[in-house]
PDB file of C-alpha atoms in Angstrom:
ATOM      1  CA  UNK O   1    -159.251 178.576  15.187  1.00 72.00           C
ATOM      2  CA  UNK O   2    -159.941 180.766  18.221  1.00 81.00           C
ATOM      3  CA  UNK O   3    -156.874 181.685  20.251  1.00 96.00           C
ATOM      4  CA  UNK O   4    -157.685 181.750  23.966  1.00 98.00           C
ATOM      5  CA  UNK O   5    -155.670 183.567  26.593  1.00 98.00           C
ATOM      6  CA  UNK O   6    -155.923 184.696  30.207  1.00 98.00           C
ATOM      7  CA  UNK O   7    -154.708 187.895  31.885  1.00 98.00           C
ATOM      8  CA  UNK O   8    -152.637 187.766  35.033  1.00 98.00           C
ATOM      9  CA  UNK O   9    -154.201 190.833  36.626  1.00 98.00           C
ATOM     10  CA  UNK O  10    -151.659 193.150  38.285  1.00 97.00           C
ATOM     11  CA  UNK O  11    -154.046 193.456  41.209  1.00 96.00           C
ATOM     12  CA  UNK O  12    -152.484 190.119  42.169  1.00 97.00           C
ATOM     13  CA  UNK O  13    -149.106 190.503  43.930  1.00 97.00           C
ATOM     14  CA  UNK O  14    -146.147 189.902  41.605  1.00 98.00           C
ATOM     15  CA  UNK O  15    -144.858 187.009  43.714  1.00 98.00           C
ATOM     16  CA  UNK O  16    -147.917 185.017  42.580  1.00 98.00           C
ATOM     17  CA  UNK O  17    -146.910 185.225  38.921  1.00 98.00           C
ATOM     18  CA  UNK O  18    -144.613 182.192  38.934  1.00 98.00           C
ATOM     19  CA  UNK O  19    -147.299 179.732  40.039  1.00 98.00           C
ATOM     20  CA  UNK O  20    -149.683 181.127  37.419  1.00 98.00           C
ATOM     21  CA  UNK O  21    -147.046 180.807  34.696  1.00 98.00           C
ATOM     22  CA  UNK O  22    -146.252 177.228  35.693  1.00 98.00           C
ATOM     23  CA  UNK O  23    -149.938 176.321  35.686  1.00 98.00           C
ATOM     24  CA  UNK O  24    -150.414 177.950  32.266  1.00 98.00           C
ATOM     25  CA  UNK O  25    -147.438 176.042  30.870  1.00 98.00           C
ATOM     26  CA  UNK O  26    -148.484 172.722  32.405  1.00 98.00           C
ATOM     27  CA  UNK O  27    -152.091 172.817  31.225  1.00 98.00           C
ATOM     28  CA  UNK O  28    -151.348 174.081  27.721  1.00 97.00           C
ATOM     29  CA  UNK O  29    -152.845 177.566  27.872  1.00 98.00           C
ATOM     30  CA  UNK O  30    -152.177 179.270  24.565  1.00 97.00           C
ATOM     31  CA  UNK O  31    -151.417 182.786  25.812  1.00 98.00           C
ATOM     32  CA  UNK O  32    -150.834 184.490  29.173  1.00 98.00           C
ATOM     33  CA  UNK O  33    -151.235 188.254  29.091  1.00 98.00           C
ATOM     34  CA  UNK O  34    -149.772 190.894  31.408  1.00 98.00           C
ATOM     35  CA  UNK O  35    -150.597 194.554  31.957  1.00 98.00           C
ATOM     36  CA  UNK O  36    -148.457 197.576  32.725  1.00 97.00           C
ATOM     37  CA  UNK O  37    -151.067 199.489  34.711  1.00 94.00           C
ATOM     38  CA  UNK O  38    -150.000 202.425  36.878  1.00 95.00           C
ATOM     39  CA  UNK O  39    -148.915 201.942  39.556  1.00 96.00           C
ATOM     40  CA  UNK O  40    -148.979 198.185  39.873  1.00 97.00           C
ATOM     41  CA  UNK O  41    -146.470 195.999  37.975  1.00 97.00           C
ATOM     42  CA  UNK O  42    -144.025 196.607  35.151  1.00 97.00           C
ATOM     43  CA  UNK O  43    -144.791 194.938  31.833  1.00 98.00           C
ATOM     44  CA  UNK O  44    -141.218 194.170  30.777  1.00 98.00           C
ATOM     45  CA  UNK O  45    -140.153 192.824  34.173  1.00 98.00           C
ATOM     46  CA  UNK O  46    -143.141 190.489  34.427  1.00 98.00           C
ATOM     47  CA  UNK O  47    -142.835 189.386  30.787  1.00 98.00           C
ATOM     48  CA  UNK O  48    -139.161 188.540  31.208  1.00 98.00           C
ATOM     49  CA  UNK O  49    -139.910 186.462  34.284  1.00 98.00           C
ATOM     50  CA  UNK O  50    -142.862 184.679  32.657  1.00 98.00           C
ATOM     51  CA  UNK O  51    -140.833 183.827  29.571  1.00 98.00           C
ATOM     52  CA  UNK O  52    -137.935 182.531  31.686  1.00 98.00           C
ATOM     53  CA  UNK O  53    -140.259 180.363  33.804  1.00 98.00           C
ATOM     54  CA  UNK O  54    -141.807 178.672  30.753  1.00 98.00           C
ATOM     55  CA  UNK O  55    -140.726 176.879  27.604  1.00 98.00           C
ATOM     56  CA  UNK O  56    -143.714 177.013  25.233  1.00 97.00           C
ATOM     57  CA  UNK O  57    -146.138 179.557  26.638  1.00 98.00           C
ATOM     58  CA  UNK O  58    -146.720 182.706  24.617  1.00 98.00           C
ATOM     59  CA  UNK O  59    -146.629 185.824  26.782  1.00 98.00           C
ATOM     60  CA  UNK O  60    -148.386 189.032  25.792  1.00 98.00           C
ATOM     61  CA  UNK O  61    -147.962 192.524  27.185  1.00 98.00           C
ATOM     62  CA  UNK O  62    -151.028 194.602  26.571  1.00 96.00           C
ATOM     63  CA  UNK O  63    -150.003 197.332  26.775  1.00 97.00           C
ATOM     64  CA  UNK O  64    -146.877 199.418  27.360  1.00 98.00           C
ATOM     65  CA  UNK O  65    -147.945 203.095  27.696  1.00 98.00           C
ATOM     66  CA  UNK O  66    -145.880 205.029  25.158  1.00 98.00           C
ATOM     67  CA  UNK O  67    -145.694 208.350  27.068  1.00 98.00           C
ATOM     68  CA  UNK O  68    -143.876 206.542  29.902  1.00 96.00           C
ATOM     69  CA  UNK O  69    -141.193 204.906  27.760  1.00 97.00           C
ATOM     70  CA  UNK O  70    -138.570 206.352  25.450  1.00 98.00           C
ATOM     71  CA  UNK O  71    -138.957 204.439  22.214  1.00 98.00           C
ATOM     72  CA  UNK O  72    -135.270 203.484  22.101  1.00 98.00           C
ATOM     73  CA  UNK O  73    -135.542 201.852  25.539  1.00 98.00           C
ATOM     74  CA  UNK O  74    -138.647 199.926  24.468  1.00 98.00           C
ATOM     75  CA  UNK O  75    -136.886 198.755  21.302  1.00 98.00           C
ATOM     76  CA  UNK O  76    -133.837 197.631  23.286  1.00 98.00           C
ATOM     77  CA  UNK O  77    -135.924 195.669  25.777  1.00 98.00           C
ATOM     78  CA  UNK O  78    -138.138 194.002  23.184  1.00 98.00           C
ATOM     79  CA  UNK O  79    -135.128 193.125  21.044  1.00 98.00           C
ATOM     80  CA  UNK O  80    -133.374 191.581  24.047  1.00 98.00           C
ATOM     81  CA  UNK O  81    -136.389 189.443  24.939  1.00 98.00           C
ATOM     82  CA  UNK O  82    -136.927 188.426  21.321  1.00 98.00           C
ATOM     83  CA  UNK O  83    -133.344 187.226  21.046  1.00 98.00           C
ATOM     84  CA  UNK O  84    -133.587 185.254  24.297  1.00 98.00           C
ATOM     85  CA  UNK O  85    -137.120 183.919  23.730  1.00 98.00           C
ATOM     86  CA  UNK O  86    -137.696 184.223  19.966  1.00 98.00           C
ATOM     87  CA  UNK O  87    -141.291 184.325  18.820  1.00 97.00           C
ATOM     88  CA  UNK O  88    -142.909 183.821  22.232  1.00 98.00           C
ATOM     89  CA  UNK O  89    -143.604 187.447  23.091  1.00 98.00           C
ATOM     90  CA  UNK O  90    -146.674 189.389  21.973  1.00 98.00           C
ATOM     91  CA  UNK O  91    -145.995 193.086  22.276  1.00 98.00           C
ATOM     92  CA  UNK O  92    -148.577 195.829  22.564  1.00 98.00           C
ATOM     93  CA  UNK O  93    -148.253 199.578  23.034  1.00 98.00           C
ATOM     94  CA  UNK O  94    -150.859 202.264  23.589  1.00 98.00           C
ATOM     95  CA  UNK O  95    -151.754 205.785  24.691  1.00 96.00           C
ATOM     96  CA  UNK O  96    -151.946 204.845  28.356  1.00 95.00           C
ATOM     97  CA  UNK O  97    -154.695 206.030  30.666  1.00 95.00           C
ATOM     98  CA  UNK O  98    -154.538 209.802  30.351  1.00 95.00           C
ATOM     99  CA  UNK O  99    -155.199 210.510  34.039  1.00 96.00           C
ATOM    100  CA  UNK O 100    -152.276 208.255  34.968  1.00 96.00           C
ATOM    101  CA  UNK O 101    -150.060 209.924  32.384  1.00 97.00           C
ATOM    102  CA  UNK O 102    -150.959 213.257  33.962  1.00 97.00           C
ATOM    103  CA  UNK O 103    -150.046 211.983  37.417  1.00 97.00           C
ATOM    104  CA  UNK O 104    -146.478 211.324  36.302  1.00 97.00           C
ATOM    105  CA  UNK O 105    -146.127 214.468  34.194  1.00 97.00           C
ATOM    106  CA  UNK O 106    -146.132 212.649  30.851  1.00 96.00           C
ATOM    107  CA  UNK O 107    -149.527 213.560  29.398  1.00 97.00           C
ATOM    108  CA  UNK O 108    -149.124 214.875  25.851  1.00 97.00           C
ATOM    109  CA  UNK O 109    -151.269 217.283  23.872  1.00 98.00           C
ATOM    110  CA  UNK O 110    -151.720 214.887  20.945  1.00 98.00           C
ATOM    111  CA  UNK O 111    -151.676 211.201  21.954  1.00 98.00           C
ATOM    112  CA  UNK O 112    -152.434 210.165  18.357  1.00 98.00           C
ATOM    113  CA  UNK O 113    -149.379 212.009  17.021  1.00 98.00           C
ATOM    114  CA  UNK O 114    -147.192 210.402  19.670  1.00 98.00           C
ATOM    115  CA  UNK O 115    -148.537 206.926  18.946  1.00 98.00           C
ATOM    116  CA  UNK O 116    -147.999 207.339  15.196  1.00 98.00           C
ATOM    117  CA  UNK O 117    -144.405 208.494  15.638  1.00 98.00           C
ATOM    118  CA  UNK O 118    -143.757 205.788  18.220  1.00 98.00           C
ATOM    119  CA  UNK O 119    -145.108 202.926  16.099  1.00 98.00           C
ATOM    120  CA  UNK O 120    -143.151 203.972  13.021  1.00 98.00           C
ATOM    121  CA  UNK O 121    -139.931 204.370  14.999  1.00 98.00           C
ATOM    122  CA  UNK O 122    -140.264 201.222  17.106  1.00 98.00           C
ATOM    123  CA  UNK O 123    -140.947 199.030  14.095  1.00 98.00           C
ATOM    124  CA  UNK O 124    -138.007 200.526  12.194  1.00 98.00           C
ATOM    125  CA  UNK O 125    -135.604 199.948  15.078  1.00 98.00           C
ATOM    126  CA  UNK O 126    -136.744 196.352  15.567  1.00 98.00           C
ATOM    127  CA  UNK O 127    -136.261 195.788  11.833  1.00 98.00           C
ATOM    128  CA  UNK O 128    -132.578 196.665  12.310  1.00 98.00           C
ATOM    129  CA  UNK O 129    -132.688 200.080  10.649  1.00 98.00           C
ATOM    130  CA  UNK O 130    -130.495 203.034  11.570  1.00 98.00           C
ATOM    131  CA  UNK O 131    -132.763 206.047  11.738  1.00 98.00           C
ATOM    132  CA  UNK O 132    -132.937 209.741  12.486  1.00 98.00           C
ATOM    133  CA  UNK O 133    -136.333 211.021  13.603  1.00 98.00           C
ATOM    134  CA  UNK O 134    -137.322 214.637  14.174  1.00 98.00           C
ATOM    135  CA  UNK O 135    -140.944 214.310  15.187  1.00 98.00           C
ATOM    136  CA  UNK O 136    -143.140 216.316  17.497  1.00 98.00           C
ATOM    137  CA  UNK O 137    -142.480 213.877  20.343  1.00 98.00           C
ATOM    138  CA  UNK O 138    -139.973 211.295  19.090  1.00 98.00           C
ATOM    139  CA  UNK O 139    -136.449 212.477  18.330  1.00 98.00           C
ATOM    140  CA  UNK O 140    -133.562 210.177  17.488  1.00 98.00           C
ATOM    141  CA  UNK O 141    -130.175 210.961  15.940  1.00 98.00           C
ATOM    142  CA  UNK O 142    -128.614 208.110  13.969  1.00 98.00           C
ATOM    143  CA  UNK O 143    -129.910 205.401  16.298  1.00 98.00           C
ATOM    144  CA  UNK O 144    -129.723 201.665  15.577  1.00 98.00           C
ATOM    145  CA  UNK O 145    -129.875 198.586  17.778  1.00 98.00           C
ATOM    146  CA  UNK O 146    -126.599 196.711  18.148  1.00 98.00           C
ATOM    147  CA  UNK O 147    -128.572 193.532  18.913  1.00 98.00           C
ATOM    148  CA  UNK O 148    -131.740 193.651  16.802  1.00 98.00           C
ATOM    149  CA  UNK O 149    -133.901 190.524  16.813  1.00 98.00           C
ATOM    150  CA  UNK O 150    -133.315 187.992  14.062  1.00 97.00           C
ATOM    151  CA  UNK O 151    -136.914 188.598  12.978  1.00 97.00           C
ATOM    152  CA  UNK O 152    -138.750 191.790  13.822  1.00 98.00           C
ATOM    153  CA  UNK O 153    -141.771 190.894  15.974  1.00 98.00           C
ATOM    154  CA  UNK O 154    -145.270 192.156  15.209  1.00 97.00           C
ATOM    155  CA  UNK O 155    -146.229 195.223  17.215  1.00 98.00           C
ATOM    156  CA  UNK O 156    -149.846 195.542  18.311  1.00 98.00           C
ATOM    157  CA  UNK O 157    -151.485 198.698  19.606  1.00 98.00           C
ATOM    158  CA  UNK O 158    -154.474 199.447  21.800  1.00 98.00           C
ATOM    159  CA  UNK O 159    -157.309 201.546  20.410  1.00 97.00           C
ATOM    160  CA  UNK O 160    -160.869 202.532  21.201  1.00 94.00           C
ATOM    161  CA  UNK O 161    -161.956 205.623  19.254  1.00 95.00           C
ATOM    162  CA  UNK O 162    -162.246 205.675  15.454  1.00 97.00           C
ATOM    163  CA  UNK O 163    -159.231 207.930  14.879  1.00 97.00           C
ATOM    164  CA  UNK O 164    -156.909 205.727  16.901  1.00 98.00           C
ATOM    165  CA  UNK O 165    -158.376 202.587  15.325  1.00 98.00           C
ATOM    166  CA  UNK O 166    -157.650 203.984  11.858  1.00 97.00           C
ATOM    167  CA  UNK O 167    -154.099 204.855  12.904  1.00 97.00           C
ATOM    168  CA  UNK O 168    -153.513 201.400  14.368  1.00 97.00           C
ATOM    169  CA  UNK O 169    -154.938 199.746  11.276  1.00 95.00           C
ATOM    170  CA  UNK O 170    -152.458 201.627   9.124  1.00 95.00           C
ATOM    171  CA  UNK O 171    -149.381 201.636  11.372  1.00 96.00           C
ATOM    172  CA  UNK O 172    -149.492 198.552  13.645  1.00 96.00           C
ATOM    173  CA  UNK O 173    -149.580 194.791  13.124  1.00 95.00           C
ATOM    174  CA  UNK O 174    -152.733 194.221  15.173  1.00 96.00           C
ATOM    175  CA  UNK O 175    -155.155 195.907  17.535  1.00 98.00           C
ATOM    176  CA  UNK O 176    -155.980 195.294  21.206  1.00 98.00           C
ATOM    177  CA  UNK O 177    -159.503 196.148  22.383  1.00 98.00           C
ATOM    178  CA  UNK O 178    -160.492 196.589  26.019  1.00 96.00           C
ATOM    179  CA  UNK O 179    -163.088 194.530  27.853  1.00 96.00           C
ATOM    180  CA  UNK O 180    -165.443 197.506  27.501  1.00 96.00           C
ATOM    181  CA  UNK O 181    -165.953 196.527  23.864  1.00 97.00           C
ATOM    182  CA  UNK O 182    -169.250 194.738  23.132  1.00 96.00           C
ATOM    183  CA  UNK O 183    -169.805 192.555  20.079  1.00 96.00           C
ATOM    184  CA  UNK O 184    -171.063 195.463  17.960  1.00 97.00           C
ATOM    185  CA  UNK O 185    -167.989 197.442  18.971  1.00 97.00           C
ATOM    186  CA  UNK O 186    -165.739 194.612  17.826  1.00 98.00           C
ATOM    187  CA  UNK O 187    -167.472 194.567  14.445  1.00 97.00           C
ATOM    188  CA  UNK O 188    -167.116 198.325  14.053  1.00 97.00           C
ATOM    189  CA  UNK O 189    -163.475 198.251  15.096  1.00 97.00           C
ATOM    190  CA  UNK O 190    -162.742 195.439  12.652  1.00 95.00           C
ATOM    191  CA  UNK O 191    -164.254 197.446   9.805  1.00 95.00           C
ATOM    192  CA  UNK O 192    -162.220 200.545  10.659  1.00 96.00           C
ATOM    193  CA  UNK O 193    -158.827 198.853  11.052  1.00 94.00           C
ATOM    194  CA  UNK O 194    -159.237 196.725   7.947  1.00 89.00           C
ATOM    195  CA  UNK O 195    -160.277 199.736   5.883  1.00 92.00           C
ATOM    196  CA  UNK O 196    -157.081 201.468   6.971  1.00 93.00           C
ATOM    197  CA  UNK O 197    -154.775 198.622   5.903  1.00 87.00           C
ATOM    198  CA  UNK O 198    -152.590 199.070   2.833  1.00 74.00           C
ATOM    199  CA  UNK O 199    -153.872 196.976  -0.045  1.00 71.00           C
ATOM    200  CA  UNK O 200    -151.013 194.466   0.088  1.00 60.00           C
ATOM    201  CA  UNK O 201    -151.325 193.960   3.867  1.00 64.00           C
ATOM    202  CA  UNK O 202    -155.107 193.712   3.765  1.00 64.00           C
ATOM    203  CA  UNK O 203    -154.848 190.260   2.184  1.00 68.00           C
ATOM    204  CA  UNK O 204    -153.588 188.861   5.493  1.00 76.00           C
ATOM    205  CA  UNK O 205    -155.861 188.311   8.513  1.00 84.00           C
ATOM    206  CA  UNK O 206    -155.466 191.288  10.840  1.00 92.00           C
ATOM    207  CA  UNK O 207    -155.047 190.309  14.515  1.00 96.00           C
ATOM    208  CA  UNK O 208    -157.822 191.657  16.735  1.00 97.00           C
ATOM    209  CA  UNK O 209    -157.243 190.873  20.419  1.00 98.00           C
ATOM    210  CA  UNK O 210    -160.188 191.435  22.748  1.00 98.00           C
ATOM    211  CA  UNK O 211    -160.326 191.168  26.532  1.00 98.00           C
ATOM    212  CA  UNK O 212    -163.448 189.552  27.992  1.00 98.00           C
ATOM    213  CA  UNK O 213    -164.265 190.018  31.672  1.00 98.00           C
ATOM    214  CA  UNK O 214    -165.114 186.561  33.020  1.00 98.00           C
ATOM    215  CA  UNK O 215    -165.598 184.683  36.275  1.00 98.00           C
ATOM    216  CA  UNK O 216    -166.599 181.203  37.352  1.00 98.00           C
ATOM    217  CA  UNK O 217    -167.362 179.426  40.597  1.00 97.00           C
ATOM    218  CA  UNK O 218    -169.089 180.639  43.742  1.00 95.00           C
ATOM    219  CA  UNK O 219    -170.115 184.301  43.590  1.00 97.00           C
ATOM    220  CA  UNK O 220    -168.966 184.704  39.984  1.00 98.00           C
ATOM    221  CA  UNK O 221    -171.939 186.769  38.817  1.00 97.00           C
ATOM    222  CA  UNK O 222    -171.700 189.042  41.839  1.00 98.00           C
ATOM    223  CA  UNK O 223    -167.988 189.650  41.286  1.00 98.00           C
ATOM    224  CA  UNK O 224    -168.478 190.531  37.614  1.00 98.00           C
ATOM    225  CA  UNK O 225    -171.389 192.838  38.400  1.00 97.00           C
ATOM    226  CA  UNK O 226    -169.481 194.546  41.216  1.00 98.00           C
ATOM    227  CA  UNK O 227    -166.460 195.230  39.012  1.00 97.00           C
ATOM    228  CA  UNK O 228    -168.593 196.635  36.208  1.00 97.00           C
ATOM    229  CA  UNK O 229    -170.429 198.895  38.666  1.00 97.00           C
ATOM    230  CA  UNK O 230    -167.218 200.097  40.291  1.00 97.00           C
ATOM    231  CA  UNK O 231    -165.801 201.022  36.888  1.00 95.00           C
ATOM    232  CA  UNK O 232    -169.097 202.552  35.712  1.00 95.00           C
ATOM    233  CA  UNK O 233    -169.332 200.080  32.855  1.00 96.00           C
ATOM    234  CA  UNK O 234    -172.520 198.359  33.981  1.00 94.00           C
ATOM    235  CA  UNK O 235    -174.565 200.204  31.344  1.00 95.00           C
ATOM    236  CA  UNK O 236    -172.664 198.523  28.478  1.00 95.00           C
ATOM    237  CA  UNK O 237    -174.565 195.348  27.564  1.00 90.00           C
ATOM    238  CA  UNK O 238    -172.883 191.975  27.291  1.00 89.00           C
ATOM    239  CA  UNK O 239    -169.308 192.854  28.245  1.00 96.00           C
ATOM    240  CA  UNK O 240    -168.978 190.474  31.187  1.00 97.00           C
ATOM    241  CA  UNK O 241    -169.771 186.791  31.538  1.00 98.00           C
ATOM    242  CA  UNK O 242    -170.113 184.577  34.603  1.00 98.00           C
ATOM    243  CA  UNK O 243    -170.866 180.895  34.769  1.00 98.00           C
ATOM    244  CA  UNK O 244    -169.586 177.492  33.815  1.00 98.00           C
ATOM    245  CA  UNK O 245    -167.290 176.555  30.945  1.00 98.00           C
ATOM    246  CA  UNK O 246    -170.166 176.381  28.464  1.00 98.00           C
ATOM    247  CA  UNK O 247    -171.361 179.904  29.291  1.00 98.00           C
ATOM    248  CA  UNK O 248    -167.895 181.361  28.947  1.00 98.00           C
ATOM    249  CA  UNK O 249    -167.121 179.400  25.782  1.00 98.00           C
ATOM    250  CA  UNK O 250    -170.344 180.707  24.213  1.00 98.00           C
ATOM    251  CA  UNK O 251    -169.274 184.270  24.989  1.00 97.00           C
ATOM    252  CA  UNK O 252    -165.844 183.632  23.465  1.00 98.00           C
ATOM    253  CA  UNK O 253    -167.488 182.225  20.345  1.00 97.00           C
ATOM    254  CA  UNK O 254    -169.732 185.296  20.080  1.00 97.00           C
ATOM    255  CA  UNK O 255    -166.695 187.577  20.314  1.00 97.00           C
ATOM    256  CA  UNK O 256    -164.912 185.516  17.647  1.00 97.00           C
ATOM    257  CA  UNK O 257    -167.905 185.683  15.328  1.00 97.00           C
ATOM    258  CA  UNK O 258    -167.889 189.459  15.799  1.00 97.00           C
ATOM    259  CA  UNK O 259    -164.305 189.603  14.489  1.00 96.00           C
ATOM    260  CA  UNK O 260    -161.890 188.827  17.324  1.00 97.00           C
ATOM    261  CA  UNK O 261    -158.983 186.585  16.361  1.00 96.00           C
ATOM    262  CA  UNK O 262    -157.843 186.202  19.978  1.00 97.00           C
ATOM    263  CA  UNK O 263    -160.040 186.373  23.079  1.00 98.00           C
ATOM    264  CA  UNK O 264    -158.272 186.933  26.381  1.00 98.00           C
ATOM    265  CA  UNK O 265    -160.271 186.109  29.485  1.00 98.00           C
ATOM    266  CA  UNK O 266    -159.921 188.864  32.057  1.00 98.00           C
ATOM    267  CA  UNK O 267    -160.640 187.577  35.574  1.00 98.00           C
ATOM    268  CA  UNK O 268    -162.046 190.018  38.071  1.00 98.00           C
ATOM    269  CA  UNK O 269    -159.510 191.985  40.060  1.00 96.00           C
ATOM    270  CA  UNK O 270    -160.499 190.044  43.177  1.00 96.00           C
ATOM    271  CA  UNK O 271    -160.309 186.601  41.534  1.00 97.00           C
ATOM    272  CA  UNK O 272    -159.725 184.279  44.527  1.00 96.00           C
ATOM    273  CA  UNK O 273    -157.915 181.531  42.600  1.00 98.00           C
ATOM    274  CA  UNK O 274    -155.866 182.814  39.626  1.00 98.00           C
ATOM    275  CA  UNK O 275    -154.162 179.430  39.175  1.00 98.00           C
ATOM    276  CA  UNK O 276    -157.495 177.649  39.140  1.00 98.00           C
ATOM    277  CA  UNK O 277    -158.871 180.175  36.655  1.00 98.00           C
ATOM    278  CA  UNK O 278    -155.991 179.494  34.250  1.00 98.00           C
ATOM    279  CA  UNK O 279    -156.591 175.755  34.486  1.00 98.00           C
ATOM    280  CA  UNK O 280    -160.341 176.248  34.036  1.00 98.00           C
ATOM    281  CA  UNK O 281    -159.746 178.271  30.851  1.00 98.00           C
ATOM    282  CA  UNK O 282    -157.299 175.795  29.325  1.00 98.00           C
ATOM    283  CA  UNK O 283    -158.873 172.519  30.408  1.00 98.00           C
ATOM    284  CA  UNK O 284    -162.594 173.288  30.377  1.00 98.00           C
ATOM    285  CA  UNK O 285    -163.273 176.313  28.170  1.00 98.00           C
ATOM    286  CA  UNK O 286    -160.741 175.720  25.377  1.00 98.00           C
ATOM    287  CA  UNK O 287    -162.076 172.234  24.384  1.00 97.00           C
ATOM    288  CA  UNK O 288    -165.518 173.767  23.778  1.00 98.00           C
ATOM    289  CA  UNK O 289    -164.230 176.255  21.195  1.00 97.00           C
ATOM    290  CA  UNK O 290    -164.132 175.691  17.423  1.00 90.00           C
TER     291      UNK O 290
END
C-alpha cells in the first residue's frame, strides 16, 4: 500500500499550521511532514504543536540538520515527544544545506563522518543506552537519557549522493529523498541503500520516502514550472506534476513503482490554499492509489 503525505512548507507562516493540522486530521491524511529549513521554522517546535493539535495524524520531520543540533539535545527532544505521542512521529536527520551551515558557522569538513557518528549515537541514546563517544565531531562522556522512549523510534536520514546513500542504508532505518529525484534516481537509490543493509535487516522492507513537487487548480502548471526554474531544477525530467487528482495519483504510482514506500506531496512555496491542498490529497488523490 502506498503511504501518501503532504508537506506543510515553511514558506507558509507558522500561525497557519494549526488549520492545516486540523484539516489533515479531519480528512484522514496519513502523514503531514514538516521541514527545518534555515531560516524559516523549527522542526521540533512545529512537530510538537502538530502532534498536540491532533490525535491520529502521523507527523514527520524531514529533516533536522545535524550540524545545527547537539546529538544529546536531539535525543532528549525526540524522546520527550515519543513519550508524549508514542509512535506518531517520523524523525529524519541529514547533512543540512551546506551553504546554510556555513552561514551559521557550523559547516564541517566531513559531513559523512558527522552523519555516521550522529546516527550511531542518536540511535543508541534513544535505545536507552549509556554511552561514551570520542568521535571526530560527536563527543559524549557517560551520557544516558533519564526518560528514554518506551520503544526507540526509527531514525531516517536524508541522502542524495552514493556515499551518503550507502551510509544511510547501513546506519539509518530509512532514507528520505528530495523532490529533485526522478524515477530513475529512486531506483538507483533503492539499489544502493538495500545493498548496504546488513543481511538480517535486509529481509525487512526498507522505508524510502520521496518528496514530489505537485500543484493543482488554476495556474498549477505555471507555479510548478516557475519553482523549478527558480531553483535551477527545470532540466531534470519528470520531477514535478500539475493537474487533477488523476494526474497526481499517476505520478505517485510511478514513484512507488520506482521504489518509494512513501510519497510526500510537496506543494509549491506559493501554494495559495494549503488547507485545500491537504484535503485534495486525502480526499481525491488517495482513493486513486493502490
